[in-house]
Coordinates of C-alpha atoms in Angstrom, one line a residue:
M1 CA -0.7 -13.6 24.8
A2 CA -3.3 -10.7 25.7
V3 CA -4.2 -7.3 25.5
S4 CA -1.6 -5.3 27.3
K5 CA -2.6 -3.3 30.4
M6 CA -2.5 0.3 29.5
Q7 CA -1.4 3.4 31.7
K8 CA -2.3 6.9 31.3
W9 CA 0.6 9.3 31.9
T10 CA 0.9 13.2 32.0
I11 CA 4.5 14.3 31.6
L12 CA 5.3 17.7 32.8
V13 CA 8.1 19.8 31.5
E14 CA 9.2 23.5 31.5
D15 CA 8.5 25.0 28.2
E16 CA 11.9 24.9 26.8
Y17 CA 12.1 21.4 27.0
R18 CA 8.8 20.7 25.0
S19 CA 10.8 19.4 21.7
L20 CA 13.0 17.3 23.9
L21 CA 10.1 15.5 25.4
L22 CA 8.6 14.9 22.0
K23 CA 11.6 13.7 20.7
T24 CA 12.2 11.2 23.6
V25 CA 8.5 9.8 23.3
Q26 CA 8.9 9.4 19.5
E27 CA 12.1 7.6 19.9
L28 CA 10.1 5.1 22.1
Q29 CA 7.8 4.4 19.5
H30 CA 5.3 3.3 22.0
F31 CA 3.6 6.3 23.5
E32 CA 0.3 7.6 22.2
P33 CA -0.3 11.4 22.8
I34 CA -3.6 12.3 23.2
D35 CA -5.5 15.8 22.8
T36 CA -6.6 17.3 26.2
N37 CA -7.4 20.8 24.6
F38 CA -10.3 19.8 22.5
V39 CA -9.5 22.7 20.3
T40 CA -9.9 22.3 16.3
K41 CA -6.6 22.0 15.1
T42 CA -5.4 23.9 12.0
V43 CA -2.2 23.6 9.9
N44 CA 0.5 25.9 11.2
D45 CA 3.2 27.7 9.5
D46 CA 5.7 25.3 10.8
E47 CA 3.8 22.2 9.5
H48 CA 3.0 23.9 6.2
Q49 CA 6.9 24.3 5.7
Y50 CA 7.5 20.8 6.5
E51 CA 4.9 19.8 3.8
Q52 CA 6.6 21.8 1.3
L53 CA 9.9 20.7 2.0
L54 CA 8.8 17.1 1.7
T55 CA 7.3 18.0 -1.5
H56 CA 10.5 19.1 -2.8
I57 CA 12.5 16.1 -1.6
R58 CA 10.1 13.6 -3.2
H59 CA 10.4 15.7 -6.3
A60 CA 14.1 15.7 -6.0
Q61 CA 13.9 11.9 -6.0
S62 CA 11.9 11.6 -8.8
V63 CA 14.2 13.8 -10.8
L64 CA 17.1 11.7 -9.7
G65 CA 15.3 8.4 -9.7
P66 CA 16.0 7.4 -13.6
F67 CA 19.9 7.5 -12.7
V68 CA 19.8 5.6 -9.6
P69 CA 20.3 1.8 -9.6
K70 CA 17.0 -0.1 -8.1
K71 CA 19.1 -1.6 -5.3
I72 CA 20.1 2.1 -3.9
K73 CA 16.6 3.1 -4.5
K74 CA 15.6 0.3 -2.0
T75 CA 18.1 1.0 0.6
R76 CA 16.9 0.7 4.3
F77 CA 18.9 1.9 7.1
S78 CA 19.1 0.8 10.6
L79 CA 19.7 3.9 12.9
T80 CA 18.9 5.5 16.2
L81 CA 17.5 8.8 16.3
S82 CA 20.8 10.3 17.4
E83 CA 22.6 8.7 14.7
L84 CA 19.9 9.8 11.9
E85 CA 20.7 13.5 13.2
Q86 CA 24.2 12.7 12.9
Q87 CA 23.9 11.5 9.4
M88 CA 21.8 14.8 8.8
V89 CA 25.1 17.0 9.4
D90 CA 26.7 15.5 6.4
V91 CA 23.7 15.4 4.3
D92 CA 23.2 19.1 5.0
K93 CA 26.8 19.8 4.3
R94 CA 26.4 18.1 0.7
D95 CA 23.0 19.7 0.3
I96 CA 22.1 17.4 -2.7
L97 CA 18.5 18.8 -2.5
T98 CA 19.4 22.3 -3.5
Q99 CA 21.7 21.3 -6.3
I100 CA 19.0 18.9 -7.8
L101 CA 16.2 21.4 -7.6
N102 CA 18.7 23.9 -9.1
I103 CA 19.4 21.4 -12.1
D104 CA 15.6 20.9 -12.2
E105 CA 14.9 24.5 -12.7
K106 CA 17.8 24.8 -15.4
E107 CA 16.2 21.9 -17.3
K108 CA 12.7 23.3 -17.0
L109 CA 14.0 26.4 -18.6
L110 CA 15.9 24.6 -21.4
Q111 CA 12.9 22.6 -22.0
K112 CA 10.6 25.7 -22.3
Q113 CA 13.3 27.2 -24.8
M114 CA 13.4 24.0 -26.7
G115 CA 9.6 24.2 -27.0
D116 CA 9.6 27.7 -28.4
N117 CA 12.5 27.0 -30.6
K118 CA 10.5 24.1 -32.0
D119 CA 7.5 26.1 -32.7
K120 CA 9.6 28.6 -34.3
H121 CA 11.6 26.2 -36.4
D122 CA 8.3 24.5 -37.6
L123 CA 7.0 27.8 -38.6
L124 CA 10.0 28.7 -40.5
K125 CA 10.3 25.2 -42.2
K126 CA 6.9 25.8 -43.6
W127 CA 7.7 29.3 -45.0
Q128 CA 11.2 28.8 -45.8
S129 CA 10.5 29.4 -49.6
L130 CA 9.1 32.8 -48.8
P131 CA 11.5 35.1 -51.4
L132 CA 10.6 38.5 -49.8
L133 CA 10.5 40.1 -46.3
P134 CA 7.4 42.2 -45.6
K135 CA 9.2 45.3 -45.8
D136 CA 10.8 44.5 -49.0
M137 CA 7.4 43.8 -50.4
R138 CA 6.1 47.3 -49.4
K139 CA 8.9 48.8 -51.5
L140 CA 7.7 47.2 -54.4
T141 CA 6.5 50.1 -57.0
Y142 CA 4.1 48.2 -59.3
I143 CA 3.5 45.0 -57.9
H144 CA 1.3 44.4 -54.7
T145 CA 2.0 41.3 -53.0
F146 CA -0.2 38.8 -50.8
V147 CA 1.3 36.0 -48.5
G148 CA -1.2 33.7 -46.7
V149 CA -3.0 30.4 -46.6
I150 CA -5.9 28.6 -48.1
P151 CA -7.8 25.9 -47.2
Q152 CA -6.5 22.4 -48.8
T153 CA -9.7 20.8 -50.6
K154 CA -10.2 17.5 -52.3
T155 CA -10.8 19.0 -55.6
N156 CA -8.0 21.6 -55.2
D157 CA -10.6 24.3 -56.5
F158 CA -9.5 27.1 -54.3
L159 CA -6.0 26.8 -55.7
D160 CA -7.1 26.3 -59.3
T161 CA -9.1 29.7 -59.0
L162 CA -6.1 31.4 -58.3
L163 CA -3.7 29.9 -60.7
H164 CA -6.1 30.6 -63.6
H165 CA -6.9 34.0 -62.7
E166 CA -5.7 36.1 -65.6
H167 CA -4.0 39.0 -63.4
L168 CA -2.6 36.9 -60.4
F169 CA 0.6 35.3 -60.5
V170 CA 0.5 32.5 -57.6
D171 CA 3.6 31.0 -56.1
V172 CA 3.0 27.7 -53.8
L173 CA 5.3 27.8 -50.8
Y174 CA 4.2 24.8 -48.8
R175 CA 1.2 22.2 -48.7
D176 CA 0.1 20.1 -45.8
T177 CA -2.9 18.2 -44.9
H178 CA -5.0 21.3 -44.0
D179 CA -3.4 24.5 -45.8
I180 CA -1.9 25.6 -48.8
G181 CA 0.7 28.6 -48.0
L182 CA 1.3 30.9 -50.9
I183 CA 2.3 34.2 -52.2
A184 CA 0.3 36.0 -54.8
Y185 CA 1.6 39.0 -56.9
I186 CA -0.6 41.5 -58.9
D187 CA -0.6 44.8 -60.6
K188 CA -1.1 47.7 -57.6
T189 CA -4.0 49.2 -59.8
L190 CA -5.9 45.8 -59.4
V191 CA -5.8 45.2 -55.9
N192 CA -9.4 45.4 -55.3
E193 CA -10.0 42.9 -57.7
A194 CA -7.4 40.5 -56.0
N195 CA -9.0 40.9 -52.8
D196 CA -12.5 39.6 -54.1
V197 CA -10.8 36.8 -55.6
L198 CA -8.9 36.1 -52.6
S199 CA -11.9 36.3 -50.5
S200 CA -13.6 34.1 -52.4
V201 CA -11.1 31.3 -51.8
Q202 CA -11.0 31.9 -48.0
F203 CA -7.6 33.5 -48.3
E204 CA -6.1 34.2 -44.7
K205 CA -3.1 36.6 -44.8
F206 CA -0.1 35.7 -42.8
D207 CA 2.0 38.1 -41.1
Y208 CA 5.6 37.1 -41.2
P209 CA 7.2 38.3 -37.8
F210 CA 10.9 38.0 -38.2
E211 CA 13.4 40.4 -39.8
Q212 CA 15.2 37.7 -41.6
L213 CA 14.3 35.5 -44.2
P214 CA 13.1 32.0 -43.0
K215 CA 16.0 30.0 -44.6
D216 CA 18.4 32.2 -42.8
M217 CA 16.6 32.0 -39.6
L218 CA 16.3 28.2 -39.6
I219 CA 20.1 28.1 -39.6
E220 CA 19.7 30.2 -36.4
T221 CA 17.2 27.8 -34.9
E222 CA 19.2 24.8 -35.6
L223 CA 22.4 26.2 -33.8
L224 CA 20.5 27.3 -30.8
Q225 CA 19.0 23.6 -30.5
E226 CA 22.7 22.2 -30.7
A227 CA 23.4 24.8 -27.7
I228 CA 20.3 23.4 -25.7
N229 CA 21.2 19.9 -26.4
E230 CA 24.8 20.6 -25.1
K231 CA 23.5 22.1 -21.9
R232 CA 20.9 19.5 -21.4
Y233 CA 23.8 16.8 -21.8
R234 CA 25.8 18.7 -19.0
L235 CA 22.9 18.7 -16.9
I236 CA 22.3 14.9 -17.4
A237 CA 25.9 14.2 -16.7
E238 CA 25.4 16.3 -13.4
K239 CA 22.6 14.2 -12.4
E240 CA 24.5 11.1 -13.1
A241 CA 27.2 12.4 -10.8
L242 CA 24.9 13.3 -8.0
S243 CA 22.9 9.9 -8.3
Q244 CA 25.7 8.5 -5.8
F245 CA 24.3 10.6 -3.0
Y246 CA 20.7 9.5 -3.7
A247 CA 20.7 8.1 -0.1
D248 CA 20.8 11.5 1.2
L249 CA 17.4 12.3 -0.1
L250 CA 16.1 9.3 1.6
L251 CA 17.4 10.2 4.9
L252 CA 16.3 13.7 4.5
E253 CA 12.8 12.7 3.9
E254 CA 12.9 10.1 6.8
Y255 CA 14.2 13.0 9.0
T256 CA 11.9 15.6 7.6
Y257 CA 8.7 13.5 7.9
T258 CA 9.9 12.4 11.5
K259 CA 10.0 16.1 12.5
Y260 CA 6.8 16.8 10.8
L261 CA 5.1 14.0 12.8
C262 CA 6.8 15.8 15.9
Q263 CA 5.5 19.0 15.0
K264 CA 2.1 17.8 14.7
A265 CA 2.4 16.3 18.1
S266 CA 3.1 19.5 19.8
A267 CA -0.5 20.5 19.5
Y268 CA -1.3 18.2 22.2
F269 CA 0.5 20.0 24.8
S270 CA -1.3 21.7 27.6
T271 CA 0.4 24.8 28.8
S272 CA 0.1 26.7 32.0
Q273 CA 2.6 29.6 32.6
H274 CA 5.8 28.1 31.9
I275 CA 4.9 24.3 32.3
S276 CA 3.6 22.0 29.6
G277 CA 2.2 18.8 30.0
L278 CA 1.7 15.7 27.6
T279 CA -0.9 13.3 28.2
G280 CA -1.0 10.1 26.5
W281 CA -1.3 6.1 26.7
I282 CA 1.4 3.6 27.1
S283 CA 1.3 -0.2 27.7
E284 CA 2.5 -1.1 31.0
E285 CA 5.4 -3.2 30.0
K286 CA 7.1 0.1 28.1
S287 CA 6.3 2.5 31.0
S288 CA 9.8 1.5 32.6
L289 CA 11.5 2.1 29.3
L290 CA 9.8 5.6 29.3
Q291 CA 10.7 6.4 32.6
S292 CA 14.4 5.5 31.8
L293 CA 14.6 7.5 28.6
I294 CA 13.0 10.7 30.5
A295 CA 15.6 10.4 33.1
K296 CA 18.4 10.1 30.7
T297 CA 17.4 12.9 27.8
L298 CA 15.5 15.5 30.2
P299 CA 17.1 17.5 32.9
Q300 CA 15.7 17.4 36.5
G301 CA 12.3 18.8 36.8
A302 CA 10.3 16.6 34.4
Y303 CA 7.4 15.2 36.5
V304 CA 5.5 12.0 35.2
F305 CA 1.9 11.5 36.9
L306 CA 0.2 8.0 36.4
E307 CA -3.7 9.0 36.1
N308 CA -6.4 6.6 37.3
T309 CA -8.1 5.0 34.2
E310 CA -10.7 3.1 36.1
S311 CA -13.4 5.4 35.3
V312 CA -12.1 5.9 31.7
D313 CA -14.3 4.4 28.8
E314 CA -12.7 1.4 27.4
K315 CA -13.5 2.8 24.0
E316 CA -11.0 5.7 24.7
I317 CA -8.1 2.9 25.9
P318 CA -6.1 2.1 22.8
I319 CA -5.2 -1.5 22.1
V320 CA -1.6 -3.0 22.2
L321 CA -1.6 -6.8 21.3
K322 CA 1.4 -9.0 23.1
N323 CA 2.1 -12.1 21.7
H324 CA 4.8 -14.7 21.3
P325 CA 6.9 -14.0 18.2
L326 CA 5.7 -17.2 16.5
V327 CA 2.2 -15.9 17.1
E328 CA 2.8 -12.4 16.3
P329 CA 2.5 -12.7 12.6
F330 CA -1.2 -13.9 13.1
E331 CA -2.0 -10.3 14.6
L332 CA -2.4 -9.1 11.0
L333 CA -5.5 -11.3 10.8
T334 CA -7.0 -10.2 13.8
E335 CA -6.2 -6.6 13.0
M336 CA -7.9 -7.3 9.6
Y337 CA -11.2 -8.3 11.4
S338 CA -10.9 -5.8 14.4
V339 CA -8.7 -5.4 17.3
P340 CA -10.3 -6.6 20.7
K341 CA -12.1 -4.2 23.2
Y342 CA -9.8 -3.5 26.1
S343 CA -12.0 -6.1 28.3
E344 CA -11.9 -8.7 25.6
I345 CA -9.4 -11.4 25.1
D346 CA -7.0 -11.3 22.2
P347 CA -8.1 -14.0 19.8
T348 CA -4.9 -14.2 17.8
P349 CA -3.1 -17.3 19.7
L350 CA -6.4 -18.9 19.6
L351 CA -6.9 -18.6 15.8
A352 CA -3.1 -19.1 14.9
P353 CA -3.0 -23.1 15.4
F354 CA -6.5 -23.5 13.5
Y355 CA -5.6 -21.2 10.7
A356 CA -2.1 -22.8 10.1
V357 CA -3.7 -26.2 10.2
F358 CA -6.4 -25.3 7.8
F359 CA -4.1 -23.4 5.5
G360 CA -1.8 -26.2 5.2
M361 CA -4.5 -28.7 4.8
M362 CA -5.9 -26.7 1.7
V363 CA -2.7 -26.4 0.1
A364 CA -1.2 -29.5 0.8
D365 CA 1.8 -29.9 -1.4
I366 CA 5.3 -30.6 -0.4
G367 CA 6.7 -28.7 -3.3
Y368 CA 4.6 -25.9 -3.0
G369 CA 5.6 -25.7 0.8
L370 CA 9.1 -25.7 -0.2
V371 CA 8.8 -22.8 -2.5
M372 CA 7.0 -20.8 0.4
F373 CA 9.8 -22.0 2.7
L374 CA 12.8 -21.1 0.5
G375 CA 11.4 -17.9 -0.9
T376 CA 10.3 -16.5 2.6
L377 CA 13.5 -17.5 4.2
Y378 CA 15.5 -15.6 1.4
A379 CA 13.4 -12.6 1.9
L380 CA 13.6 -12.6 5.5
I381 CA 17.4 -13.0 5.4
K382 CA 18.4 -11.1 2.6
L383 CA 15.9 -8.5 1.8
S384 CA 15.8 -5.2 3.4
L385 CA 12.0 -4.7 4.0
P386 CA 9.6 -2.6 6.0
K387 CA 8.5 -4.3 9.3
S388 CA 4.9 -4.6 8.1
T389 CA 6.0 -6.5 5.0
K390 CA 8.6 -8.5 7.0
K391 CA 5.4 -9.4 9.5
N392 CA 3.5 -10.6 6.4
I393 CA 6.4 -12.6 4.9
K394 CA 7.1 -14.0 8.5
L395 CA 3.3 -15.4 8.5
F396 CA 3.8 -17.0 5.1
H397 CA 7.2 -18.6 6.5
I398 CA 5.1 -20.1 9.4
L399 CA 2.6 -21.3 7.1
S400 CA 5.1 -23.4 5.0
Y401 CA 5.5 -25.8 7.6
P402 CA 2.0 -27.1 7.8
T403 CA 1.8 -27.0 3.9
M404 CA 4.9 -29.3 3.8
L405 CA 3.2 -31.4 6.6
W406 CA -0.1 -31.9 5.1
G407 CA 2.0 -32.5 1.8
L408 CA 3.6 -35.5 3.5
I409 CA 0.2 -36.6 4.6
F410 CA -1.3 -36.7 1.2
G411 CA 2.2 -37.6 -0.4
S412 CA 1.7 -34.8 -2.9
F413 CA 4.9 -33.0 -4.5
F414 CA 4.1 -30.5 -7.3
G415 CA 0.9 -32.6 -8.1
L416 CA 2.9 -35.7 -8.3
E417 CA 1.4 -38.7 -6.0
L418 CA 4.3 -40.0 -4.1
P419 CA 4.5 -43.8 -3.2
F420 CA 4.4 -43.1 0.6
H421 CA 1.4 -41.3 1.8
L422 CA -1.4 -41.4 4.4
L423 CA -4.1 -40.2 2.5
S424 CA -4.5 -39.4 -1.3
A425 CA -6.6 -36.4 -2.3
S426 CA -7.8 -38.2 -5.3
S427 CA -9.3 -41.5 -3.9
D428 CA -9.9 -40.6 -0.3
P429 CA -12.4 -37.7 -0.7
I430 CA -14.8 -39.1 2.0
T431 CA -12.2 -39.6 4.7
I432 CA -10.9 -36.1 3.9
L433 CA -14.3 -34.8 4.2
I434 CA -14.9 -36.4 7.7
I435 CA -11.8 -34.9 8.7
S436 CA -12.7 -31.5 7.6
V437 CA -16.1 -31.9 9.6
V438 CA -14.0 -33.0 12.6
F439 CA -12.0 -30.0 12.5
G440 CA -15.1 -27.8 12.2
V441 CA -16.5 -29.5 15.3
I442 CA -13.4 -29.3 17.3
Q443 CA -13.2 -25.5 16.5
L444 CA -16.7 -24.7 17.2
I445 CA -16.5 -26.5 20.5
F446 CA -13.4 -24.6 21.2
G447 CA -14.9 -21.5 20.5
L448 CA -17.9 -22.1 22.7
L449 CA -15.7 -23.3 25.4
V450 CA -13.8 -19.9 25.2
N451 CA -17.0 -18.3 25.3
T452 CA -18.0 -19.8 28.4
R453 CA -15.0 -19.1 30.1
T454 CA -15.4 -15.3 29.1
Q455 CA -19.1 -15.1 30.5
L456 CA -18.2 -17.1 33.7
K457 CA -15.4 -14.5 34.3
A458 CA -17.9 -11.7 33.6
K459 CA -20.2 -13.6 36.2
Q460 CA -22.7 -14.1 33.7
Y461 CA -23.7 -17.6 34.7
S462 CA -26.9 -18.0 32.6
A463 CA -24.9 -16.9 29.6
A464 CA -22.3 -19.1 30.2
F465 CA -24.7 -22.0 30.1
S466 CA -27.1 -20.9 27.3
D467 CA -24.7 -19.5 24.8
G468 CA -21.4 -21.7 25.8
L469 CA -21.6 -24.9 27.7
C470 CA -24.9 -26.0 26.5
W471 CA -24.1 -25.7 22.9
V472 CA -20.8 -27.7 23.6
G473 CA -23.1 -30.5 25.0
L474 CA -25.5 -30.3 22.0
L475 CA -22.5 -30.8 19.6
L476 CA -21.0 -33.6 21.7
G477 CA -24.3 -35.3 21.8
L478 CA -24.7 -35.0 18.0
V479 CA -21.3 -36.4 17.3
M480 CA -22.0 -39.4 19.8
Y481 CA -25.1 -40.1 17.9
A482 CA -23.5 -39.8 14.4
L483 CA -20.8 -42.0 15.6
S484 CA -23.3 -44.8 16.5
Q485 CA -24.7 -44.8 13.2
T486 CA -21.6 -45.8 11.7
T487 CA -20.6 -48.2 14.4
S488 CA -22.1 -51.0 16.1
L489 CA -22.1 -49.2 19.3
T490 CA -25.9 -48.8 20.1
W491 CA -25.4 -47.5 23.6
L492 CA -23.4 -44.4 22.1
A493 CA -26.8 -43.7 20.6
T494 CA -28.8 -43.6 23.6
I495 CA -26.3 -41.2 25.4
G496 CA -25.9 -39.2 22.5
Q497 CA -30.0 -38.7 22.6
Y498 CA -30.0 -38.0 26.2
T499 CA -27.1 -35.6 25.9
L500 CA -29.0 -33.6 23.3
L501 CA -32.1 -33.7 25.3
I502 CA -30.5 -32.6 28.5
N503 CA -28.6 -29.7 26.7
A504 CA -31.6 -28.5 24.9
I505 CA -33.4 -28.2 28.0
G506 CA -30.4 -26.7 29.7
I507 CA -30.4 -24.0 26.9
V508 CA -34.2 -23.1 27.6
L509 CA -33.9 -23.2 31.6
S510 CA -30.6 -21.4 31.7
T511 CA -32.0 -18.6 29.4
A512 CA -35.1 -18.5 31.6
L513 CA -32.9 -18.1 34.6
G514 CA -31.1 -15.2 33.3
T515 CA -34.3 -12.8 32.5
K516 CA -36.7 -11.2 34.9
N517 CA -39.8 -12.6 33.3
K518 CA -39.1 -16.5 33.3
I519 CA -42.3 -17.1 30.7
L520 CA -40.6 -14.8 28.3
G521 CA -37.2 -16.3 29.1
I522 CA -38.4 -19.9 28.2
G523 CA -39.5 -18.3 24.9
S524 CA -36.2 -16.8 24.2
G525 CA -34.7 -20.1 25.2
V526 CA -36.7 -22.2 22.7
Y527 CA -36.1 -19.5 20.1
K528 CA -32.2 -20.0 20.9
L529 CA -32.7 -23.8 19.9
Y530 CA -33.7 -22.4 16.5
G531 CA -30.1 -21.4 16.1
A532 CA -29.0 -25.0 15.8
S533 CA -29.6 -24.7 12.1
S534 CA -26.9 -22.1 12.0
Y535 CA -24.5 -24.8 13.3
I536 CA -25.3 -27.2 10.4
G537 CA -24.1 -24.2 8.0
D538 CA -21.1 -23.8 10.0
L539 CA -19.9 -27.2 9.8
S540 CA -20.8 -27.3 6.1
S541 CA -18.4 -24.4 5.7
Y542 CA -15.5 -26.6 6.8
T543 CA -16.1 -29.0 3.9
R544 CA -14.4 -26.3 2.0
L545 CA -11.0 -27.6 3.3
M546 CA -11.5 -30.8 1.6
A547 CA -12.9 -29.1 -1.5
L548 CA -9.7 -26.7 -1.9
C549 CA -7.5 -29.5 -1.0
A550 CA -8.7 -31.8 -3.8
A551 CA -9.1 -29.1 -6.5
G552 CA -5.4 -28.0 -5.9
A553 CA -4.1 -31.3 -6.3
S554 CA -6.6 -32.3 -9.1
I555 CA -5.3 -29.2 -11.3
G556 CA -1.6 -29.9 -10.3
S557 CA -2.2 -33.5 -11.4
A558 CA -4.0 -32.3 -14.4
F559 CA -1.0 -30.0 -15.4
N560 CA 1.7 -32.9 -15.1
L561 CA -0.7 -35.2 -17.2
I562 CA -0.8 -32.5 -19.9
I563 CA 3.1 -32.3 -19.9
S564 CA 3.4 -36.1 -20.0
L565 CA 1.7 -36.4 -23.2
L566 CA 4.0 -34.3 -25.0
P567 CA 6.6 -35.9 -27.2
V568 CA 9.8 -36.7 -25.2
P569 CA 12.1 -34.0 -26.7
A570 CA 9.3 -31.6 -26.1
R571 CA 8.7 -32.9 -22.6
F572 CA 12.2 -31.8 -21.7
T573 CA 12.4 -28.5 -23.3
I574 CA 9.1 -26.6 -23.8
G575 CA 7.9 -29.0 -21.1
I576 CA 10.1 -27.7 -18.3
V577 CA 8.6 -24.1 -19.1
L578 CA 5.1 -25.2 -19.1
F579 CA 5.7 -26.9 -15.7
V580 CA 6.9 -24.0 -14.1
L581 CA 4.3 -21.8 -15.4
L582 CA 1.6 -24.0 -14.8
H583 CA 2.6 -24.8 -11.3
A584 CA 3.1 -21.1 -10.7
L585 CA -0.6 -20.6 -11.6
N586 CA -1.8 -23.3 -9.3
F587 CA 0.4 -22.3 -6.7
G588 CA -0.8 -18.8 -6.9
L589 CA -4.6 -19.9 -6.8
S590 CA -3.9 -22.5 -3.9
L591 CA -2.3 -19.8 -1.8
L592 CA -4.9 -17.1 -2.5
G593 CA -7.9 -19.7 -2.0
A594 CA -6.1 -20.9 1.3
Y595 CA -5.6 -17.6 2.3
V596 CA -8.9 -16.2 1.7
H597 CA -11.0 -19.4 2.9
G598 CA -8.9 -19.9 6.0
I599 CA -9.6 -16.2 6.9
R600 CA -13.3 -17.0 6.2
L601 CA -13.6 -19.6 8.7
Q602 CA -12.1 -17.7 11.6
F603 CA -13.9 -14.8 10.9
V604 CA -17.4 -16.3 10.3
E605 CA -17.5 -19.5 12.0
F606 CA -15.0 -19.1 15.1
F607 CA -15.1 -15.5 16.0
G608 CA -19.0 -15.8 15.8
K609 CA -18.8 -17.9 18.9
F610 CA -16.9 -15.8 21.3
Y611 CA -15.6 -12.8 19.9
E612 CA -17.0 -9.2 19.0
G613 CA -13.9 -7.0 18.4
G614 CA -14.4 -3.0 18.0
G615 CA -11.2 -1.8 20.0
R616 CA -9.0 1.0 18.9
A617 CA -5.3 0.1 17.8
I618 CA -2.8 2.4 19.5
K619 CA -1.5 5.2 17.3
P620 CA 1.9 5.8 18.7
L621 CA 4.0 8.9 18.1
K622 CA 6.7 7.4 16.0
T623 CA 9.2 8.0 13.5
Y624 CA 8.7 7.7 9.8
E625 CA 10.2 4.6 9.1
K626 CA 9.8 4.5 5.4
Y627 CA 13.5 4.0 4.8
N628 CA 14.8 3.5 8.3
D629 CA 13.8 0.7 10.9
L630 CA 14.7 2.8 14.1
K631 CA 17.3 1.0 16.3
E632 CA 16.0 1.0 19.7
R633 CA 18.9 3.3 21.6
Y634 CA 17.5 2.0 25.0
S635 CA 17.9 -1.4 24.4
E636 CA 21.5 -1.0 23.5
E637 CA 22.1 0.8 26.6
K638 CA 20.8 -1.8 29.0

């Protein structure tokens, strides 16, 4: 339970083994290469090719996706890097990617043909009553024809003007909401007169672009549409057949992105003549594994240098947290705040018990705890989930135990009060409030003791007293005085008052001793005493434990009361549905409230006493792990 000790390595290999070294480091998943060249990196051709290939793979997945069952889409693998490479041999042979991209190209072409054919069909449909082709119109000896459109108006006055013209013969070919298509005939000697009339009604000439009449062309478009549909059906059938190989695309994306990461990391190599060097960080616990892997995968001639890190700024050293498996899921909370600096302690094991207790107290229902327990257990055993998701679920699985325990204490089962309980959320609010504040006092004192230890370890003795131990004494004195007011132990009040006084003086004096100017130090110490008001705010924050506990129980009880008011037949029909829905709502609100307020107590009240954070989490060269949980080859070979 600590921040892992880090080592800085430089690994030297001949140039021809650079890729092999990167692959070895990537397989280990715990080595962070660092840039020692300090040259601005640009995307090289190889990286660009990988990016393009990834774009194609993801597009192929989207093309095939609608034909693939959800279960296959969520497939996860557990392969070593070597096994993944072996799988890629078969994947390359089947070459599903090329087949799907070809199908997609054909579909796009057909889609374009369909669009063009539809536009053509719509045009022909409009003008299907056109009796003559333009070339036939031009052959007429005595008659001139006009083909075109006029605007559709509410009063129909434009069309009436043409219909009532004494020399024009007008045949309406189609109408829609905007236009009227028509053909007009007139004696060739009166063309100029016709032009004037047509211009007055905003006539627009239409040039029919085809060599056959619309009614004949329509048959062709319908036949073409049938042919296109038939080709599309065939392509759909091909996609359905290829859907069984969807996993190939997942493996291909996993492998390609892994290679892409490797390619990017190759920029971190330093080169000199025929030798290349890769520098990076690794935790002390994993260093022997890396040495073992290098010995197995690289030929003789690879050298490892362990660099002296004493002069390295701790901001440059990445952080790896190392905790017991039961505490490890709580690292998510620490990471949400900030990982510790290299010289700081890891607060995860310190916050874990408090967070679990507070979370359980705020939800405090056996039924809700059981739902969490069974749901998370099912997810952990049955579902194939990414590591980060699994870590989250494991956190809630651990939190289900204190939830059930507090549910037993409060005798609450889906809002129903059980006959056996130690406390009641509805009738013992004052007792629960006192318990909440007591928890707050314990956590604050614990945080101050951690601070005292940290300051003593750093040989900051005055700070250990003025910022840690003396405040513990102040809180204890306050507790003794408060207890004396509720009991007949008057001597306890005297001890409490003296404890308060001694520690207040201790804060002032220890602050003064830690400064060069003692007068200013005394002033600073007095000012620190003003900070006692913040402790009152801190302690009042813990009353939210009682508030959320009572709120969840009251809401659940109210839902049960509503359902009990239903007639008996409705109670056992719609009432069951209501019970599930309403308690699902209360369950969600309780979890959200407990999660957020539990974090708030840790980050603000607890961390404020001893923890600063600001470290840099390690970014090791890893595989993609989107679909494959990399199996550790080296652990199998032990």
